[in-house]
Structure formats: structure tokens, C-alpha cells
CSV table of C-alpha atoms and ligand atoms in Angstrom, one decimal:
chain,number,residue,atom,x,y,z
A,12,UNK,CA,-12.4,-7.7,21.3
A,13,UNK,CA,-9.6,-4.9,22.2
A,14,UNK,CA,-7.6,-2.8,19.8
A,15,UNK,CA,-5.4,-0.4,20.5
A,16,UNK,CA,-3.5,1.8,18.1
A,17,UNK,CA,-1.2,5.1,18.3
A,18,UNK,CA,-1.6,8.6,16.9
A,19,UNK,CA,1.3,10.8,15.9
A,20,UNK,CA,0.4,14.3,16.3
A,21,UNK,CA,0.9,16.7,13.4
A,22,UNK,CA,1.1,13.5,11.2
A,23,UNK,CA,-1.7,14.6,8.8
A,24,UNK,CA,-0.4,11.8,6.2
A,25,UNK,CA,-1.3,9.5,9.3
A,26,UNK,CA,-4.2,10.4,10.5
A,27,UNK,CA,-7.6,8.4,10.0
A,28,UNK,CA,-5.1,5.1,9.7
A,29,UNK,CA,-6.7,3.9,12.9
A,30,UNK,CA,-10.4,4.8,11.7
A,31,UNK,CA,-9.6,3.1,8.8
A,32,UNK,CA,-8.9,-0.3,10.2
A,33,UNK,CA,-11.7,-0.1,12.4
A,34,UNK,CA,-13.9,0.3,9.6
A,35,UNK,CA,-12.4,-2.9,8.4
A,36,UNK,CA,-13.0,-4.5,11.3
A,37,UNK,CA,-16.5,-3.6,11.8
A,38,UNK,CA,-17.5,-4.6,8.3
A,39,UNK,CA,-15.9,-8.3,9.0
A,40,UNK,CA,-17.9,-8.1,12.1
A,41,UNK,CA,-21.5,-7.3,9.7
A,42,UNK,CA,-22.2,-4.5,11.7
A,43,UNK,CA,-24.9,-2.1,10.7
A,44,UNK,CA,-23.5,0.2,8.1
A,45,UNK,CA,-25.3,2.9,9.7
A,46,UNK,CA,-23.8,2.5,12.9
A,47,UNK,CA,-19.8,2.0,11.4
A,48,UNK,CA,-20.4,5.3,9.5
A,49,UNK,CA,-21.0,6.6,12.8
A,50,UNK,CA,-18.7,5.3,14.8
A,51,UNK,CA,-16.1,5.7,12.1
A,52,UNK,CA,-16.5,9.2,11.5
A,53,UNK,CA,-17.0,9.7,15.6
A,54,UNK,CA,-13.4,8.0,15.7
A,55,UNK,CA,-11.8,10.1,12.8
A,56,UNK,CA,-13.1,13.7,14.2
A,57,UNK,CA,-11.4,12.2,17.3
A,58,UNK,CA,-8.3,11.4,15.5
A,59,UNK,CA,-8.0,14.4,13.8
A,60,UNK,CA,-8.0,16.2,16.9
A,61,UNK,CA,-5.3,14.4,18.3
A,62,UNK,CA,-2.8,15.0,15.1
A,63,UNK,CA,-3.9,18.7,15.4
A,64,UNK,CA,-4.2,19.9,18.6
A,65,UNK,CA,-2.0,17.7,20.6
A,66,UNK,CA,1.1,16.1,20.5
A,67,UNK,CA,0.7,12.2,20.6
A,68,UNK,CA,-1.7,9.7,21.6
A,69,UNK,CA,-3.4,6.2,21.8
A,70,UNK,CA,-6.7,4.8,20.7
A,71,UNK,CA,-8.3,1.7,23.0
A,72,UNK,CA,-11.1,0.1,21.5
A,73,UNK,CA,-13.3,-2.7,23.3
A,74,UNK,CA,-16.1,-4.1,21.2
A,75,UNK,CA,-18.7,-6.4,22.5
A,76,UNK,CA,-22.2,-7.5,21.5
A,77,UNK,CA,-23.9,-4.5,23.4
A,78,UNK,CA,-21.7,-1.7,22.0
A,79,UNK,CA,-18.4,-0.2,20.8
A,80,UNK,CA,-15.9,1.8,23.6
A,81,UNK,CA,-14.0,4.0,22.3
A,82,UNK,CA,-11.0,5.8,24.2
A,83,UNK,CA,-8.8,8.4,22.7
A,84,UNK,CA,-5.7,9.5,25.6
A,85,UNK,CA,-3.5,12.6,24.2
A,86,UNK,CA,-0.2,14.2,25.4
A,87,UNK,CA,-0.7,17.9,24.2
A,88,UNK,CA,-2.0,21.5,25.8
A,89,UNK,CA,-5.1,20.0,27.1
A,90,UNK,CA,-8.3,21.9,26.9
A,91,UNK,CA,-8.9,24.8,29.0
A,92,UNK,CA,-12.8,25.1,28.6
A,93,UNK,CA,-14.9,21.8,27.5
A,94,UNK,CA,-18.0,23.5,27.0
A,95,UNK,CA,-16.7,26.1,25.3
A,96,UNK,CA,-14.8,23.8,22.9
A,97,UNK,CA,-18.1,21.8,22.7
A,98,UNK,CA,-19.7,24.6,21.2
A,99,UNK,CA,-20.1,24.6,17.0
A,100,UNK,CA,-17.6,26.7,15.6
A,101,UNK,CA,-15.2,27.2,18.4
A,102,UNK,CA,-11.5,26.0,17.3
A,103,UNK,CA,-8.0,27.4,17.6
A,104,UNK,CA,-7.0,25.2,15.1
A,105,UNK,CA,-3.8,26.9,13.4
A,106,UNK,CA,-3.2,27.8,9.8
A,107,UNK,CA,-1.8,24.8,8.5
A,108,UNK,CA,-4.6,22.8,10.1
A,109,UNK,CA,-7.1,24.7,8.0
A,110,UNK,CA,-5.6,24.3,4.9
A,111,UNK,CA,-5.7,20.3,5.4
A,112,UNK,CA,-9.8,21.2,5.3
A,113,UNK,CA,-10.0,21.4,9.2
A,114,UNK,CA,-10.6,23.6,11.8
A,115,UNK,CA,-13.8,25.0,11.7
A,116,UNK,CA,-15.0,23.8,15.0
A,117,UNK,CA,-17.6,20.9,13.9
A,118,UNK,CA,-15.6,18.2,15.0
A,119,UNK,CA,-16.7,17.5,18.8
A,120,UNK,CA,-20.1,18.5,18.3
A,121,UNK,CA,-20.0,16.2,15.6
A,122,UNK,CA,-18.7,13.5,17.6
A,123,UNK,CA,-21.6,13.8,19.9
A,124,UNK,CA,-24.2,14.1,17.2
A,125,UNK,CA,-22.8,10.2,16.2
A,126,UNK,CA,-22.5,8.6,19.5
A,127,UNK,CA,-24.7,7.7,22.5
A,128,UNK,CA,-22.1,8.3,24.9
A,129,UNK,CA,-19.5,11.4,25.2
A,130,UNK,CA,-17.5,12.1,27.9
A,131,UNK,CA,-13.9,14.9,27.3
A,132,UNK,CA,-11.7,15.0,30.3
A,133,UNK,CA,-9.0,17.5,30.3
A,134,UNK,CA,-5.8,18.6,32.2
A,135,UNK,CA,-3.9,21.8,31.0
A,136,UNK,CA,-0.7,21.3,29.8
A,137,UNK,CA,-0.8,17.5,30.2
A,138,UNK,CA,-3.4,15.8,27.9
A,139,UNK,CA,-7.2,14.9,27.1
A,140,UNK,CA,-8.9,12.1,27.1
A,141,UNK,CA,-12.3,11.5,25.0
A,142,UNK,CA,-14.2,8.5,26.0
A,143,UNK,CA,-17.2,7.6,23.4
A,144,UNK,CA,-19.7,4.6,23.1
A,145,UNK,CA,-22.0,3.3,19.9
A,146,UNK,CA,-24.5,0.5,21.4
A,147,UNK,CA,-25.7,-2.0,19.0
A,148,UNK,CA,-28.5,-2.9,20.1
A,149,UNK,CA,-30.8,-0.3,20.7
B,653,UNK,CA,-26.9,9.6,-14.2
B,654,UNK,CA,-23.7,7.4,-14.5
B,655,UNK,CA,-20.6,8.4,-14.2
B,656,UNK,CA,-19.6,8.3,-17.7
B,657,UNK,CA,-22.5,11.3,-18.4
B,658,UNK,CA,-20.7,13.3,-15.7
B,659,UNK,CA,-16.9,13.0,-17.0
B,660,UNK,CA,-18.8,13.7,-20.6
B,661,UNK,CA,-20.9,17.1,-19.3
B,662,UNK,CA,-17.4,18.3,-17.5
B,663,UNK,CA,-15.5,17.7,-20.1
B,664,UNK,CA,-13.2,15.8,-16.8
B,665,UNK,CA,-10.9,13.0,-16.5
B,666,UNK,CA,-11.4,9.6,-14.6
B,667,UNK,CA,-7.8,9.0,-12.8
B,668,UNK,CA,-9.4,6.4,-10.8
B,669,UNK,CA,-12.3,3.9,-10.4
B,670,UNK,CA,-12.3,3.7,-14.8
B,671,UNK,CA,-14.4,0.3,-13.9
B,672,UNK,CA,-17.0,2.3,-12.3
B,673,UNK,CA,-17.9,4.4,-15.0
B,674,UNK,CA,-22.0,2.7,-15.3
B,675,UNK,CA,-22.2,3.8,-11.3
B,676,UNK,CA,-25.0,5.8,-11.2
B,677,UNK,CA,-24.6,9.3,-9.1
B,678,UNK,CA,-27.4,10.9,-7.7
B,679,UNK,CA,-26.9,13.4,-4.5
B,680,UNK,CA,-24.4,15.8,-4.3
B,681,UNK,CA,-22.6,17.7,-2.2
B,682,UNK,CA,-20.0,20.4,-2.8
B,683,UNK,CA,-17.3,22.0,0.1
B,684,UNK,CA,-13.6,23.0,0.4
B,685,UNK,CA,-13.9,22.0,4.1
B,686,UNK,CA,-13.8,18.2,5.5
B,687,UNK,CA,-15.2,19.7,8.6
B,688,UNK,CA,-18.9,19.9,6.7
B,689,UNK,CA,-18.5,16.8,4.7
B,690,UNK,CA,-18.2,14.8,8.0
B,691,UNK,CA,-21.6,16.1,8.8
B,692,UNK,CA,-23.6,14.5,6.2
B,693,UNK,CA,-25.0,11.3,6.9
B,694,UNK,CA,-26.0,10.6,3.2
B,695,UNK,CA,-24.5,7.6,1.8
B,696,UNK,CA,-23.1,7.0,-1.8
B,697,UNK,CA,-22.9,10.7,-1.9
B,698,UNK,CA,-20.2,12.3,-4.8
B,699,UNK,CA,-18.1,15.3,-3.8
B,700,UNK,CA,-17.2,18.4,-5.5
B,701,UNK,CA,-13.9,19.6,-3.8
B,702,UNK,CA,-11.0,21.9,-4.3
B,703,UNK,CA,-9.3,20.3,-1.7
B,704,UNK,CA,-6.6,17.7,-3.4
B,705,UNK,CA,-4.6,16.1,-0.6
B,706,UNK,CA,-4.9,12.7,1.6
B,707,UNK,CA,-7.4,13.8,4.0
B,708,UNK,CA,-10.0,14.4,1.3
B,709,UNK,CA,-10.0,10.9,0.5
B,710,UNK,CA,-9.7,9.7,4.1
B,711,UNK,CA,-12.9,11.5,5.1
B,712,UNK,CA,-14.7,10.5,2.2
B,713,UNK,CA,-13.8,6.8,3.1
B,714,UNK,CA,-15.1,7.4,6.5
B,715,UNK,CA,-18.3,9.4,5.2
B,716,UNK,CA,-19.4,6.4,2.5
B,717,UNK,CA,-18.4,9.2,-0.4
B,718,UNK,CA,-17.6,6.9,-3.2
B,719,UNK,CA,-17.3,9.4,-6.0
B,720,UNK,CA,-15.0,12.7,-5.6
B,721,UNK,CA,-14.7,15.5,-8.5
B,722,UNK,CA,-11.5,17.7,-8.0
B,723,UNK,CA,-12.6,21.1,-9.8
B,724,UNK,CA,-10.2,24.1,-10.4
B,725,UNK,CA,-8.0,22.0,-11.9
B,726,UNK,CA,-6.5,20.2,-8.4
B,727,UNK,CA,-4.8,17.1,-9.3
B,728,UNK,CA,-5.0,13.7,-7.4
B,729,UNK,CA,-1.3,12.8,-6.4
B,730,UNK,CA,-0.3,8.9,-6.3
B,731,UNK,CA,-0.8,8.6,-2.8
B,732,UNK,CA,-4.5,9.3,-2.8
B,733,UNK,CA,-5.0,7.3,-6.1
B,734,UNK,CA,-3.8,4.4,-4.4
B,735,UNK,CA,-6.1,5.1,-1.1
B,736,UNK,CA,-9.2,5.8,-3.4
B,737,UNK,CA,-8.4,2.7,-5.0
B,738,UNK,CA,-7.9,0.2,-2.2
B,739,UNK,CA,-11.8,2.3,-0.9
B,740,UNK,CA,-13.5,1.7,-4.8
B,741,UNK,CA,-13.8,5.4,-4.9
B,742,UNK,CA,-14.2,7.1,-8.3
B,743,UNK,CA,-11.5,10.4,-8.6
B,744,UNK,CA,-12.4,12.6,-11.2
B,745,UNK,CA,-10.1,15.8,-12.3
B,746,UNK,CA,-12.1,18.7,-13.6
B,747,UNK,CA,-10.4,22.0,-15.0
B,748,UNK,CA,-13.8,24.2,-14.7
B,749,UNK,CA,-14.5,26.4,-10.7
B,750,UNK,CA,-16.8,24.6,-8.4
B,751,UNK,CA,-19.1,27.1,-9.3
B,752,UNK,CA,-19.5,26.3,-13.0
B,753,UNK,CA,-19.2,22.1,-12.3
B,754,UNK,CA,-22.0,22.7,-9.6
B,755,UNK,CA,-23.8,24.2,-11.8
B,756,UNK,CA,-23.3,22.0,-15.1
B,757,UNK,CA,-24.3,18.5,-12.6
B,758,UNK,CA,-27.5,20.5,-10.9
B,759,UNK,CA,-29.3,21.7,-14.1
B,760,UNK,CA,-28.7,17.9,-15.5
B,761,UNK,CA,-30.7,16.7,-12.7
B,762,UNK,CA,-27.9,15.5,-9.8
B,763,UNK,CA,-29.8,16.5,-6.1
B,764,UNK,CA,-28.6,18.7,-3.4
B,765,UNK,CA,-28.3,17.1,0.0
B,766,UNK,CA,-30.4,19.7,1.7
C,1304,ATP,N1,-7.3,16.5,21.7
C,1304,ATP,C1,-7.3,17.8,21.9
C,1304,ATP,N2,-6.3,18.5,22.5
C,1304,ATP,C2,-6.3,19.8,22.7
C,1304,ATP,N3,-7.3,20.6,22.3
C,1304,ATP,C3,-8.3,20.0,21.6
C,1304,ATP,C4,-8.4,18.6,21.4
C,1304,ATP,N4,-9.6,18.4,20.8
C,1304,ATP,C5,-10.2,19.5,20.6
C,1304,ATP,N5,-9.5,20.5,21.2
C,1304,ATP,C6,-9.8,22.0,21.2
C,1304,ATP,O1,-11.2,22.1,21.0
C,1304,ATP,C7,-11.5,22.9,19.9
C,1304,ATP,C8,-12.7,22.4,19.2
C,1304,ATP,O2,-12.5,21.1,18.6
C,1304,ATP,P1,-13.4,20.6,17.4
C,1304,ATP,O3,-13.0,19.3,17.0
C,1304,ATP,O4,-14.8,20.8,17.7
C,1304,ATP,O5,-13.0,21.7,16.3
C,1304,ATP,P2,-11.6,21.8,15.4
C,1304,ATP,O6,-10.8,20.6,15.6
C,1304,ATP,O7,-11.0,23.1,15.8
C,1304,ATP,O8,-12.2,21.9,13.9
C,1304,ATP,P3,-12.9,20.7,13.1
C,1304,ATP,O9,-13.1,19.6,14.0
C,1304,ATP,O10,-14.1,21.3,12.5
C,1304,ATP,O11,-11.9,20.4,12.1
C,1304,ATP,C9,-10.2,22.8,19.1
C,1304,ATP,O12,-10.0,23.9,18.2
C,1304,ATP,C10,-9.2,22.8,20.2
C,1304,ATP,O13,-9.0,24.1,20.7
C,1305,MG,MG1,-11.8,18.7,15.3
């Protein structure tokens, strides 16, 4: 199954819409609560991201038997050091981004904490893209 | 404890979930930041937050929090209401500090996540 949805960045009102549906989806689909909290809260840390650091961007999701793909592309300022933004409490999240409860640098070590697979790509001044995968069957 | 002892000890209001009122609470967890609340993987968990706007009850949809105490008197708006509805999550307004409704919910037996 493919899904594909788009973020708006700066759109706090918006944001988790697309995490939300997937959890839907999922649930319909009797996955392992365990694994949708994961993979729901991998997708909303994600999602977050995009409405505050970058400018716009689209969610793919491809869900088979084996696992769940998960690819978030963004138009924004890119990230200039990975594994420095990998790193717990690292964030240059803005003021108003902190007072939506955000910004205090958990969110991509959190991603990796609840997924099997991780990969952040990243051109300056043109975009990121975070690729994550949740297998089903372990 | 259920619910209804909780509203009771914190003298609070229910402004959503009224039909869960016999759910029973038992770990607790208490931030400002969605940041740390997305790092607990306990399920069923209720929230003690100062934080009143949308994203408080999107993250605790994504997180399995089902029951959320505003404290320092922070009011649900209509927006979240509706979202914490369509979710089954309990809102519950409080007027006293997180502090004081921590404090209240720990020595009546409610358990810390770590
Ligand atoms: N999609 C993105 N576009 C541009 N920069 C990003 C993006 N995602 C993350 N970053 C950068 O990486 C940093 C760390 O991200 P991370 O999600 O770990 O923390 P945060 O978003 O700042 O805070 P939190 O996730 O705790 O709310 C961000 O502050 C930002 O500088
Ligand atoms: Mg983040």
C-alpha cells in the first residue's frame, strides 16, 4: 500500500495530520500496537521537523507485509551537520517553536530510538530528506 | 484510582471524556515539553501539562496518553476538545501549579514512570 501526504511548514495547527491518519490506517491493518506507537511517533518527530525547520514537504509511505517505509522530502535550509543534529539536545529551533513544546533537540534521536532503519540526507539551502523503516516481522 | 477520584482530590473539571470517569489511572508523567513526552513508551499513561494548545493533544494521540490534566489553570480551547474527543482522551482543567497537582496524585498512590 502507498500513501503520500503533504506538510506545510510553520503550520503548527497542521502538523501530526499525516501521523494521525497513518495511525488509522495501521490500526485497520491490526498491526502491533507496539510497533504503530513507534512508527507513529517516528513519523510525528519527523513531521514536526518539517513544519519547524523547513519550509514545505511530502510524506511517502509504502507498507507491505515485511515492514513500513517511511520517506519524509522537505524544501527548507537543509542541515549543515547530520551528526551533529543527531546528537540529543542539539536544535536551533526558534522561539516560537519552543513555546508549541518543541525544540529541545530529542526529536531525531528519538526517531532512531523507534525505528530499525534511519537514513537523513541533506543539501544546504535546498532540502532534507529522512528515509525510516519499522519491519513487522522481526 | 479512577478518574472521578482525581477530578475529586484536584478539586478539577472534566471538559472532556465525562464517559470515562470509572477509567482507572495509574502511571504518570508530568512536563511542559512534548519533546520528553514523546520519549516514553508507557501506554495509557495520564499527563500533567501546562502546555494548552493543539500539539499537546496531537502528541498525546501519538504517545497512547489517554488522560491529560491542564494545571495552572490553562484552558482546553474547542479545537483540542474536539481532537481529544474524536482520540477518547480524558481533558481535565486544574487551577492548582503542577507542583502541588503532582504532588496531591503521588501521595494518593498514582506511579512515576521512572
Ligand atoms: N527537516 C529539517 N530541516 C532543517 N533542519 C532540520 C530538519 N530536521 C532537523 N533539523 C535540524 O536538526 C536539529 C535537531 O533536530 P531534532 O528533531 O533532534 O530537534 P528539534 O527539532 O530542534 O527539537 P525537538 O525534536 O526536541 O522538538 C534541529 O534543531 C534543526 O537544526
Ligand atoms: Mg524535532
Amino acid at each position: 500500500m502507498h500513501f503520500e501526504f503533504n506538510i506545510e511548514g510553520g503550520n503548527f495547527s497542521k502538523a501530526g495530520t499525516a501521523s494521525s491518519q497513518l495511525k488509522k490506517i495501521l490500526k485497520q491493518l491490526n498491526v502491533d500496537p507496539k510497533v504503530i506507537k513507534r512508527v507513529v511517533v517516528a513519523l510525528y518527530e519527523a513531521e514536526v521537523n518539517v513544519v519547524a525547520h523547513a519550509y514545505t514537504g511530502q510524506i511517502f509511505i509504502d507498507i507491505d507485509t515485511n515492514k513500513i517505509e517511511i520517506k519524509l522530502v522537505d524544501e527548507g535550509p537543509g542541515i549543515p551537520n547530520i551528526e551533529l543534529a543527531m546528537q540529543q539536545g542539539y536544535s536551533t529551533a526558534s522561539p516560537a517553536v519552543r513555546e508549541m513544546g518543541f525544540g529541545a533537540g530529542m526529536g531525531l534521536p528519538n526517531i532512531k530510538n523507534n525505528t530499525d532503519e534511519l537514513h537523513v540526507a541533506s543539501e544546504v539551502g535546498k532540502g532534507t530528506t529522512v528515509k525510516m523503516a519499522i519491519f513487522l516481522i522481526s | 484510582m479512577k478518574i472521578k477520584e482525581v477530578v475529586n482530590l484536584l478539586n478539577a473539571k472534566i471538559v472532556s471524556g465525562e464517559y470515562l470517569l470509572d477509567t482507572e489511572a495509574e502511571f504518570v508523567f508530568a512536563s511542559d515539553l512534548m519533546s520528553d513526552v514523546l520519549t516514553i513508551e508507557k501506554d495509557n499513561l495520564m499527563l500533567i501539562t501546562g502546555l494548552a494548545n493543539l500539539q499537546t493533544i496531537r502528541t498525546s494521540e501519538m504517545s497512547d496518553i489517554n488522560k491529560i490534566i491542564f494545571v495552572r489553570k490553562k484552558k482546553a480551547t474547542d479545537e483540542m476538545i474536539q481532537l481529544a474527543v474524536e482520540n477518547d482522551i480524558i481533558l481535565i482543567e486544574c487551577d492548582y501549579s503542577m507542583f502541588k497537582t503532582a504532588g496531591i496524585l503521588y501521595q494518593s498512590g498514582l506511579k512515576p514512570v521512572y
